[in-house]
Coordinates of C-alpha atoms in Angstrom, one line a residue:
Chain A
M639 CA -94.8 179.0 56.3
K640 CA -92.4 181.3 55.7
I641 CA -93.5 183.8 52.6
S642 CA -91.7 186.3 51.1
I643 CA -94.1 188.9 48.7
I644 CA -92.6 190.9 46.3
G645 CA -94.9 193.7 45.7
V646 CA -96.7 194.6 49.0
G647 CA -99.6 196.7 48.0
L648 CA -103.5 196.4 47.8
I649 CA -102.9 192.8 46.5
G650 CA -100.1 191.7 48.1
G651 CA -100.7 193.1 51.4
S652 CA -104.5 191.8 50.9
I653 CA -103.3 188.2 50.4
A654 CA -100.2 188.5 53.4
L655 CA -103.5 189.7 55.8
K656 CA -105.3 186.9 55.0
L657 CA -102.5 184.3 55.1
K658 CA -101.4 185.2 58.7
Q659 CA -105.7 185.5 59.8
K660 CA -105.4 181.7 59.0
K661 CA -102.2 180.4 59.9
T662 CA -101.0 179.9 56.9
A663 CA -98.3 182.6 57.1
D664 CA -95.9 182.4 60.2
F665 CA -93.5 184.7 58.9
I666 CA -93.7 187.6 56.2
Y667 CA -90.6 189.3 54.3
G668 CA -91.9 192.2 52.8
I669 CA -90.2 193.5 49.6
D670 CA -90.5 196.5 47.6
N671 CA -88.8 199.0 45.8
N672 CA -91.3 201.6 46.7
T673 CA -89.7 202.3 50.7
E674 CA -92.6 204.1 51.5
N675 CA -95.0 201.2 51.0
L676 CA -92.4 199.1 52.8
D677 CA -92.7 201.2 55.8
E678 CA -96.3 201.4 55.5
A679 CA -96.7 197.8 55.7
L680 CA -94.7 197.1 58.4
T681 CA -96.5 199.5 60.7
L682 CA -99.6 198.1 59.6
N683 CA -98.4 194.4 60.4
I684 CA -99.0 193.5 57.0
I685 CA -95.5 191.8 56.9
N686 CA -93.0 191.2 60.0
E687 CA -90.1 192.3 58.0
K688 CA -88.3 194.2 55.3
A689 CA -86.1 192.4 53.3
D690 CA -84.2 192.8 49.9
L691 CA -84.8 190.0 47.8
R692 CA -82.2 187.5 47.7
T693 CA -82.6 187.3 51.7
G694 CA -86.5 187.1 51.2
I695 CA -86.1 184.6 49.0
Q696 CA -83.7 182.3 51.0
N697 CA -85.4 182.3 54.5
S698 CA -89.0 181.7 52.6
D699 CA -91.1 178.2 51.2
L700 CA -93.0 180.4 49.1
V701 CA -92.0 183.3 47.3
I702 CA -95.4 185.5 45.5
I703 CA -95.0 188.4 43.2
A704 CA -97.1 190.9 43.5
I705 CA -96.4 193.8 41.1
P706 CA -97.3 195.1 37.8
V707 CA -97.9 192.2 34.8
D708 CA -94.4 194.1 33.0
S709 CA -92.1 194.1 36.1
A710 CA -93.6 190.6 37.1
R711 CA -92.6 189.1 34.2
K712 CA -89.0 190.8 33.9
I713 CA -88.6 189.4 37.9
L714 CA -89.5 186.2 37.5
P715 CA -86.8 184.2 35.6
E716 CA -84.5 186.0 38.4
V717 CA -86.3 185.0 41.5
L718 CA -86.1 181.4 39.8
D719 CA -82.7 181.7 39.4
L720 CA -82.5 182.4 42.7
I721 CA -84.5 179.8 44.6
S722 CA -83.0 176.1 45.4
D723 CA -86.1 174.0 46.2
Q724 CA -89.1 176.7 46.8
T725 CA -92.0 177.3 45.3
V726 CA -93.0 180.5 43.5
M727 CA -96.1 182.1 42.3
D728 CA -97.7 185.1 40.8
V729 CA -100.8 186.9 40.8
G730 CA -101.0 188.7 37.3
S731 CA -104.3 189.9 35.6
T732 CA -102.4 188.3 32.4
K733 CA -100.9 185.1 32.0
S734 CA -99.2 184.2 28.3
G735 CA -96.3 186.6 28.8
I736 CA -95.1 185.4 32.0
V737 CA -95.8 182.0 31.8
N738 CA -94.1 182.3 28.1
A739 CA -91.0 184.3 30.2
V740 CA -89.9 181.0 31.5
K741 CA -90.8 178.1 29.5
N742 CA -87.2 177.2 29.0
H743 CA -86.3 178.2 32.3
P744 CA -84.2 175.4 34.2
K745 CA -87.0 175.9 37.0
R746 CA -89.8 176.5 35.8
S747 CA -91.6 173.5 37.3
R748 CA -91.2 175.5 40.8
F749 CA -93.1 178.5 39.3
V750 CA -97.7 178.3 39.8
A751 CA -99.0 180.6 37.3
F752 CA -102.1 182.5 39.5
H753 CA -104.2 185.2 39.1
P754 CA -106.9 185.9 42.0
M755 CA -110.1 187.9 40.2
W756 CA -110.4 190.4 42.4
G757 CA -109.1 193.7 43.0
T758 CA -110.1 197.4 43.7
E759 CA -110.0 200.5 42.5
N760 CA -107.3 201.3 45.4
H761 CA -103.5 200.9 45.6
G762 CA -101.1 200.0 48.0
P763 CA -100.9 198.8 51.4
K764 CA -103.2 201.3 53.5
S765 CA -106.2 199.9 51.0
A766 CA -105.0 195.7 51.4
V767 CA -108.2 193.9 53.6
A768 CA -108.2 190.3 55.1
E769 CA -111.5 189.8 53.6
S770 CA -110.7 190.4 49.8
F771 CA -110.6 186.9 48.1
S772 CA -113.8 185.1 49.9
G773 CA -115.6 183.1 47.4
K774 CA -113.7 184.6 44.3
A775 CA -112.1 182.9 42.1
G776 CA -109.2 181.7 41.7
V777 CA -107.4 180.8 38.8
I778 CA -104.2 178.3 37.9
C779 CA -102.5 178.6 34.5
N780 CA -100.5 175.4 32.7
R781 CA -100.7 173.4 35.9
E782 CA -99.3 170.9 34.2
E783 CA -96.0 173.2 34.0
S784 CA -95.7 173.4 37.8
A785 CA -94.2 170.2 40.2
N786 CA -96.9 168.5 41.9
D787 CA -95.3 170.0 45.3
A788 CA -95.0 173.6 43.9
L789 CA -98.8 173.1 42.9
E790 CA -100.3 171.4 46.2
L791 CA -98.7 174.8 48.1
V792 CA -100.4 176.9 46.2
E793 CA -103.8 175.0 45.9
N794 CA -103.7 175.2 49.5
V795 CA -103.1 178.9 49.7
V796 CA -105.6 179.6 47.4
K797 CA -108.1 177.3 49.6
S798 CA -107.1 179.6 52.8
L799 CA -107.8 182.8 50.9
D800 CA -111.2 181.0 50.6
M801 CA -111.4 181.1 47.0
H802 CA -112.9 178.5 44.7
L803 CA -110.1 176.9 42.0
I804 CA -110.3 177.1 38.8
Y805 CA -107.1 175.8 36.1
M806 CA -107.3 177.4 32.9
N807 CA -104.8 177.0 30.1
A808 CA -103.0 180.8 29.7
D809 CA -104.1 181.3 26.3
D810 CA -107.6 180.6 27.3
H811 CA -107.2 182.8 30.9
D812 CA -106.0 185.7 28.8
I813 CA -109.2 185.6 26.2
H814 CA -111.7 185.2 29.1
T815 CA -110.4 187.8 31.2
A816 CA -110.3 190.0 28.5
Y817 CA -114.0 189.7 27.7
I818 CA -114.7 189.8 31.6
S819 CA -112.6 192.0 33.6
H820 CA -110.2 194.1 31.0
I821 CA -112.6 195.4 29.1
S822 CA -114.5 196.5 32.2
H823 CA -111.5 198.8 33.1
I824 CA -111.8 200.1 29.5
T825 CA -115.3 201.0 29.5
S826 CA -115.4 202.8 32.4
Y827 CA -112.0 204.7 31.7
A828 CA -113.8 205.7 28.7
L829 CA -117.4 206.8 30.4
A830 CA -115.4 209.1 33.2
N831 CA -113.5 210.6 30.1
T832 CA -116.6 211.0 28.5
V833 CA -118.6 212.8 31.5
L834 CA -115.0 214.8 32.2
E835 CA -115.1 216.0 28.1
K836 CA -119.1 216.9 28.1
E837 CA -119.7 217.7 31.9
K838 CA -117.4 220.9 32.6
E839 CA -119.1 222.2 35.9
E840 CA -117.3 219.7 37.6
D841 CA -119.3 220.5 40.9
T842 CA -122.2 219.4 38.7
I843 CA -120.8 215.3 38.6
F844 CA -120.4 215.6 41.7
Q845 CA -123.6 217.2 42.8
L846 CA -125.6 215.0 40.8
A847 CA -123.6 211.8 40.9
S848 CA -126.0 208.8 41.9
S849 CA -124.8 205.6 43.3
G850 CA -125.5 204.1 39.5
F851 CA -122.9 206.2 38.1
S852 CA -120.4 205.7 41.0
S853 CA -120.7 202.2 40.5
T854 CA -119.9 201.9 36.7
V855 CA -117.2 204.4 36.9
R856 CA -115.8 203.3 40.0
L857 CA -113.0 201.4 38.1
A858 CA -112.0 204.2 36.6
K859 CA -110.3 204.9 39.8
S860 CA -107.9 202.3 39.0
H861 CA -104.1 203.5 38.3
P862 CA -102.3 203.0 34.7
E863 CA -99.0 201.7 36.9
M864 CA -100.8 198.3 36.8
W865 CA -103.5 198.6 33.6
V866 CA -101.0 199.7 31.4
P867 CA -99.6 196.6 31.2
I868 CA -102.3 194.3 31.4
F869 CA -103.6 196.5 27.7
K870 CA -100.4 195.7 26.6
Q871 CA -99.8 191.9 27.2
N872 CA -103.2 191.2 26.3
K873 CA -103.0 193.7 23.4
E874 CA -105.2 191.4 20.6
N875 CA -107.6 190.2 22.6
V876 CA -108.4 193.1 24.4
L877 CA -109.0 195.0 20.8
D878 CA -111.2 192.3 19.9
V879 CA -113.1 192.5 22.7
L880 CA -113.0 196.7 22.3
N881 CA -114.5 196.3 18.7
E882 CA -117.1 194.3 20.0
H883 CA -117.8 196.6 22.8
I884 CA -117.7 199.9 19.9
S885 CA -120.3 198.0 18.1
Q886 CA -122.7 197.4 20.6
L887 CA -122.8 200.6 21.6
R888 CA -123.6 201.6 18.1
K889 CA -126.5 199.5 17.9
F890 CA -128.0 202.1 20.8
K891 CA -127.1 204.6 18.8
S892 CA -128.8 203.2 15.8
A893 CA -131.9 202.4 17.7
L894 CA -131.9 205.6 19.2
E895 CA -131.3 207.9 15.5
K896 CA -134.3 205.5 13.7
D897 CA -137.0 205.8 16.7
N898 CA -136.5 202.0 16.6
F899 CA -137.7 201.8 20.7
E900 CA -138.7 198.2 19.3
Y901 CA -135.4 197.4 19.0
L902 CA -133.9 199.3 22.0
E903 CA -135.9 197.5 24.0
E904 CA -134.8 194.7 22.4
L905 CA -131.4 194.9 23.4
I906 CA -131.9 196.1 27.0
T907 CA -133.8 193.0 27.2
N908 CA -130.8 190.8 26.4
A909 CA -128.7 192.8 28.0
N910 CA -131.0 191.8 31.4
K911 CA -129.7 188.3 31.2
I912 CA -126.6 189.4 32.4
R913 CA -129.1 189.1 35.8
G914 CA -129.7 185.6 35.5
I915 CA -125.9 184.7 34.9
L916 CA -124.7 187.0 37.8
D917 CA -127.2 185.9 40.3
K918 CA -127.4 182.1 39.8
Chain B
M1333 CA -149.8 214.4 56.5
K1334 CA -151.8 211.7 54.2
I1335 CA -150.3 210.7 50.4
S1336 CA -151.0 208.5 47.6
I1337 CA -148.6 207.0 45.6
I1338 CA -149.1 206.3 41.9
G1339 CA -146.7 203.3 41.6
V1340 CA -145.4 201.4 44.2
G1341 CA -142.8 199.9 42.9
L1342 CA -139.0 200.5 44.0
I1343 CA -138.6 204.2 44.2
G1344 CA -142.5 204.4 45.4
G1345 CA -142.2 202.5 48.2
S1346 CA -138.8 203.6 49.1
I1347 CA -140.5 206.9 49.4
A1348 CA -143.6 206.2 51.1
L1349 CA -140.7 203.3 53.7
K1350 CA -139.0 206.8 54.4
L1351 CA -142.0 209.1 55.0
K1352 CA -143.3 207.1 56.9
Q1353 CA -140.5 206.5 58.9
K1354 CA -140.2 210.1 59.7
K1355 CA -143.5 210.7 60.6
T1356 CA -144.2 213.2 57.6
A1357 CA -146.6 210.5 56.2
D1358 CA -149.3 209.9 58.7
F1359 CA -151.4 207.3 56.1
I1360 CA -150.4 206.6 52.6
Y1361 CA -152.9 205.0 50.1
G1362 CA -151.1 202.9 47.3
I1363 CA -152.3 203.6 43.6
D1364 CA -151.1 200.8 40.8
N1365 CA -152.6 199.1 37.4
N1366 CA -150.0 196.0 38.6
T1367 CA -152.2 194.4 41.2
E1368 CA -149.5 191.6 42.5
N1369 CA -147.3 195.2 43.5
L1370 CA -150.1 196.6 45.3
D1371 CA -151.0 193.5 47.5
E1372 CA -147.2 193.1 48.4
A1373 CA -147.1 196.7 48.8
L1374 CA -149.9 196.2 51.5
T1375 CA -148.8 193.0 53.1
L1376 CA -145.0 195.0 53.5
N1377 CA -146.6 197.9 55.2
I1378 CA -145.4 199.9 52.9
I1379 CA -149.1 201.4 51.8
N1380 CA -152.2 201.8 54.9
E1381 CA -154.8 201.4 52.2
K1382 CA -155.2 200.4 48.4
A1383 CA -156.8 202.8 46.8
D1384 CA -158.3 204.1 43.0
L1385 CA -157.7 207.4 41.8
R1386 CA -160.0 209.5 42.0
T1387 CA -160.4 208.2 46.2
G1388 CA -156.5 208.2 46.9
I1389 CA -156.4 211.9 45.3
Q1390 CA -159.7 213.0 47.5
N1391 CA -158.3 212.1 50.3
S1392 CA -154.5 212.8 50.2
D1393 CA -153.0 216.5 50.9
L1394 CA -150.1 215.5 48.5
V1395 CA -150.0 213.1 45.1
I1396 CA -146.5 211.1 44.3
I1397 CA -146.5 209.6 40.4
A1398 CA -143.8 207.2 40.7
I1399 CA -144.1 205.5 37.3
P1400 CA -142.1 205.3 33.7
V1401 CA -141.8 208.7 32.6
D1402 CA -143.8 207.9 29.6
S1403 CA -146.7 206.8 31.7
A1404 CA -146.3 209.8 34.5
R1405 CA -146.7 212.5 31.4
K1406 CA -150.1 211.0 31.0
I1407 CA -151.4 210.6 34.1
L1408 CA -150.2 214.1 34.6
P1409 CA -152.9 216.3 33.5
E1410 CA -155.4 213.7 34.5
V1411 CA -154.4 214.2 38.2
L1412 CA -154.2 217.6 37.9
D1413 CA -157.8 217.8 36.7
L1414 CA -158.7 215.5 39.8
I1415 CA -157.2 217.9 42.2
S1416 CA -158.9 220.6 44.2
D1417 CA -155.6 222.3 46.3
Q1418 CA -153.4 219.5 46.5
T1419 CA -149.9 219.4 45.8
V1420 CA -148.1 216.5 43.0
M1421 CA -145.1 215.4 42.5
D1422 CA -143.3 213.2 40.0
V1423 CA -139.9 211.3 40.2
G1424 CA -139.2 210.9 36.8
S1425 CA -135.8 210.5 35.7
T1426 CA -136.5 213.3 32.6
K1427 CA -137.8 216.5 33.1
S1428 CA -138.6 218.6 30.2
G1429 CA -140.9 216.0 29.1
I1430 CA -143.3 215.7 31.9
V1431 CA -143.0 220.2 32.5
N1432 CA -143.8 220.8 29.1
A1433 CA -147.4 218.4 29.1
V1434 CA -148.6 220.7 31.5
K1435 CA -147.5 224.0 30.2
N1436 CA -150.4 225.7 30.1
H1437 CA -152.6 223.4 32.5
P1438 CA -154.9 225.7 35.4
K1439 CA -153.5 223.5 37.6
R1440 CA -149.5 223.6 36.7
S1441 CA -148.9 225.3 40.0
R1442 CA -149.8 222.5 42.4
F1443 CA -147.5 220.5 40.2
V1444 CA -143.4 220.1 41.5
A1445 CA -141.0 219.0 39.0
F1446 CA -139.1 216.6 40.9
H1447 CA -136.2 213.6 40.4
P1448 CA -134.0 212.1 43.5
M1449 CA -130.8 211.0 42.5
W1450 CA -131.4 207.5 43.8
G1451 CA -132.2 204.6 41.6
T1452 CA -130.5 200.6 42.0
E1453 CA -131.4 198.1 39.2
N1454 CA -134.5 196.2 40.5
H1455 CA -137.8 196.8 41.0
G1456 CA -141.4 196.2 42.5
P1457 CA -142.1 196.4 46.4
K1458 CA -140.0 194.1 47.6
S1459 CA -136.7 195.8 46.6
A1460 CA -137.9 199.0 48.0
V1461 CA -135.3 200.2 51.4
A1462 CA -136.1 203.4 53.6
E1463 CA -132.5 204.2 53.5
S1464 CA -132.1 204.7 50.1
F1465 CA -132.1 208.4 49.6
S1466 CA -129.6 209.5 52.2
G1467 CA -127.4 212.1 50.8
K1468 CA -128.1 212.0 47.5
A1469 CA -129.3 214.6 45.3
G1470 CA -133.2 215.8 44.9
V1471 CA -133.4 218.4 41.6
I1472 CA -136.4 220.5 42.0
C1473 CA -136.7 221.5 38.2
N1474 CA -138.7 225.6 37.1
R1475 CA -139.5 225.9 40.6
E1476 CA -140.6 229.4 39.2
E1477 CA -143.6 227.7 37.7
S1478 CA -145.3 226.4 40.7
A1479 CA -146.7 227.9 44.2
N1480 CA -145.1 228.4 46.9
D1481 CA -147.3 226.2 49.0
A1482 CA -146.8 223.1 46.7
L1483 CA -143.0 224.2 46.9
E1484 CA -142.7 224.4 50.4
L1485 CA -144.4 221.4 51.0
V1486 CA -142.4 219.0 48.1
E1487 CA -139.3 220.9 50.4
N1488 CA -140.4 219.8 53.4
V1489 CA -140.3 215.7 51.3
V1490 CA -137.6 216.4 49.9
K1491 CA -135.6 216.9 53.4
S1492 CA -137.4 214.2 55.2
L1493 CA -135.9 211.9 52.7
D1494 CA -132.5 213.3 53.6
M1495 CA -131.5 214.6 50.2
H1496 CA -129.8 217.5 49.2
L1497 CA -132.1 220.1 47.5
I1498 CA -130.9 221.2 44.0
Y1499 CA -132.7 223.7 42.1
M1500 CA -132.4 223.5 38.5
N1501 CA -133.9 224.3 34.7
A1502 CA -136.0 221.1 33.2
D1503 CA -134.1 221.4 30.2
D1504 CA -130.4 221.1 31.6
H1505 CA -131.3 218.9 34.2
D1506 CA -132.0 216.8 31.2
I1507 CA -128.5 217.4 29.9
H1508 CA -126.9 216.6 33.1
T1509 CA -129.0 213.5 33.7
A1510 CA -127.6 212.1 30.2
Y1511 CA -124.2 212.9 31.5
I1512 CA -123.8 211.3 34.4
S1513 CA -127.0 208.9 34.5
H1514 CA -128.3 207.6 32.0
I1515 CA -125.3 207.3 29.4
S1516 CA -123.6 204.7 32.2
H1517 CA -127.2 202.5 31.6
I1518 CA -126.6 202.2 28.2
T1519 CA -122.8 201.9 28.6
S1520 CA -123.8 198.9 30.8
Y1521 CA -126.1 197.7 29.3
A1522 CA -124.0 197.7 26.0
L1523 CA -121.2 196.2 28.2
A1524 CA -123.5 193.0 29.2
N1525 CA -124.2 192.5 25.5
T1526 CA -120.3 192.9 24.2
V1527 CA -119.9 190.2 27.0
L1528 CA -122.9 187.9 26.4
E1529 CA -122.0 188.1 22.8
K1530 CA -118.3 187.1 23.3
E1531 CA -118.5 184.9 25.8
K1532 CA -120.5 181.8 25.0
E1533 CA -119.3 179.6 28.1
E1534 CA -121.9 181.8 30.8
D1535 CA -120.7 179.3 33.1
T1536 CA -117.4 180.7 32.7
I1537 CA -118.8 184.5 33.0
F1538 CA -120.7 183.1 36.5
Q1539 CA -116.9 181.6 37.7
L1540 CA -115.2 184.3 36.9
A1541 CA -117.2 187.5 37.7
S1542 CA -114.9 189.7 39.7
S1543 CA -116.4 192.5 41.8
G1544 CA -115.3 194.9 39.3
F1545 CA -117.1 193.2 36.2
S1546 CA -119.9 192.7 38.7
S1547 CA -120.0 196.7 39.7
T1548 CA -119.8 197.5 35.9
V1549 CA -122.6 195.6 34.5
R1550 CA -125.0 196.0 37.2
L1551 CA -126.9 198.5 35.9
A1552 CA -127.8 196.5 32.7
K1553 CA -130.2 194.5 34.7
S1554 CA -131.9 197.7 34.8
H1555 CA -135.5 196.7 33.5
P1556 CA -136.4 198.4 29.8
E1557 CA -140.2 199.3 31.3
M1558 CA -138.3 202.5 32.9
W1559 CA -135.4 202.7 30.5
V1560 CA -136.9 202.9 26.9
P1561 CA -139.1 205.7 27.7
I1562 CA -136.1 207.4 29.2
F1563 CA -134.0 207.5 26.2
K1564 CA -136.7 208.1 23.9
Q1565 CA -137.5 212.1 25.9
N1566 CA -134.2 212.2 26.4
K1567 CA -133.1 211.2 23.2
E1568 CA -130.8 214.4 21.7
N1569 CA -129.0 214.1 24.8
V1570 CA -128.6 211.0 24.8
L1571 CA -127.3 210.8 21.2
D1572 CA -125.1 213.2 22.4
V1573 CA -123.5 212.0 25.1
L1574 CA -123.3 208.4 23.5
N1575 CA -121.4 209.9 20.1
E1576 CA -118.8 211.8 22.0
H1577 CA -118.4 207.6 24.4
I1578 CA -118.3 206.1 21.6
S1579 CA -115.3 208.3 20.4
Q1580 CA -113.6 208.3 23.8
L1581 CA -113.6 204.7 23.3
R1582 CA -112.5 204.6 19.6
K1583 CA -108.7 206.5 21.3
F1584 CA -108.5 203.6 23.7
K1585 CA -109.0 201.6 20.3
S1586 CA -106.1 203.9 18.4
A1587 CA -103.5 204.0 21.2
L1588 CA -103.9 199.7 21.8
E1589 CA -103.9 199.3 17.7
K1590 CA -100.7 201.8 17.0
D1591 CA -98.7 200.6 20.4
N1592 CA -99.3 204.5 21.3
F1593 CA -98.6 203.2 25.2
E1594 CA -97.9 206.5 26.6
Y1595 CA -101.4 208.0 24.8
L1596 CA -103.0 205.1 26.6
E1597 CA -101.3 206.2 29.8
E1598 CA -102.4 210.0 29.2
L1599 CA -106.3 208.4 28.8
I1600 CA -106.2 206.6 32.0
T1601 CA -104.6 209.8 34.3
N1602 CA -107.3 212.0 32.7
A1603 CA -110.0 209.0 33.6
N1604 CA -108.4 208.9 36.9
K1605 CA -109.5 212.1 38.0
I1606 CA -113.1 211.0 38.9
R1607 CA -111.4 210.3 41.8
G1608 CA -110.8 213.5 43.0
I1609 CA -114.5 214.6 42.2
L1610 CA -116.6 211.7 43.4
D1611 CA -114.0 211.2 46.9
K1612 CA -114.7 215.3 47.5

């Protein structure tokens, strides 16, 4: 199958590598405003050819939109205007916005709203890896709004990525990802800013940083180009969980201030439950 | 050299494995109130022999205390009472408390206060790995209070662990570790509690959990037996940085509430600086 990928960065690039490896894709057009990324993707054999939007779409069976969620929401109606019976999918971390943007588009049924639960703090085609998605969840939203053949094509792509498929309503998706993914990023950003504020000697951070610190602060390296639009589109859900998070931190503060170490132990023992859930 | 390790858990066990591999230790006595751990450490060839405190100390050149910081502070004076000219070191994550506990002990100079900047969310001898400490910082505190030969012996142990040595005042150590290590644990515990509070469907957490979430919440699996005493001993510094962290999170909240996405981008761009510091 021939595929156009709009946005040949970390996610688009990783999908391209995996689908070529699995021979799900036999030709990939790369479409990207960032010509440097595009050239790099070509050099790295991530794509077969650079293309403009119209040429790519006309020659492809599947169009994958892999750009930040605000740009994705903007470009999707244009892409749907250009297709005949091709399938279009996105990979964005928020789903209500994009689904609503094309609710009444005559070609709505050619679009499948998708979100692979994988990413790293890196960006660009250089960071792309084929073995990225294996074992993670691939979420398809509002499947009843997609045509059967389009849905089936995307389901096969998700299987080629070695992901396990989950179906979800777009609004539910945005609530759950606020809890499980978006808040982790805010926590990590705020932790980085805390340490940068308190620890004036950068060299001490570098010298003392343990694997624990590096792991907790890893997501703080993620770029604002991707994350500001996500927080913007999922504002209400993110604020809701952020308020809860601040109140959870206040419990630790209160336990410490009052020398209530039994309560502190209780809070930690409760947090330990995450082990049983994650390490099933 | 013959070594006694008091506490054959994750840290004590990992030190034992590495020092045996490097032939720095030719015989290791294991001392532990937890007989299950002790038997396991023997089966796993982490220690050569189980011993009681007196026997272990009498037959060793070096005694390593690797138990939670409250117990370590309690046992250190007893250990110093029992030694003649052996060297004693600890591995605790807080240093002011233990250093003050033996300030006036006649054998103070035989003790070297040490903290290896490594750990995982796991515990027990089964979790011990020889290649744990490589490349991380090994901090020796208040070196001027230790005898030269004791200091030299511990410095050689730290080199055998492939760690890079840092010297620090105990009070400074506790400030820096509050910033760089202890707050990460509170963040992670509070994040786990947030998600457990908001996401009532445990199966959804398990299904959707991405590598980003797992990484940020990893430290939340760490046991209260180790961490309550650390927070207790380092209360003032931890509270100071926790207050800063809550105020950093409030900035994200305020940016979102006011739709101030420029400010949000600014906060994230600032957090991104951690990349340059950690990936030197």
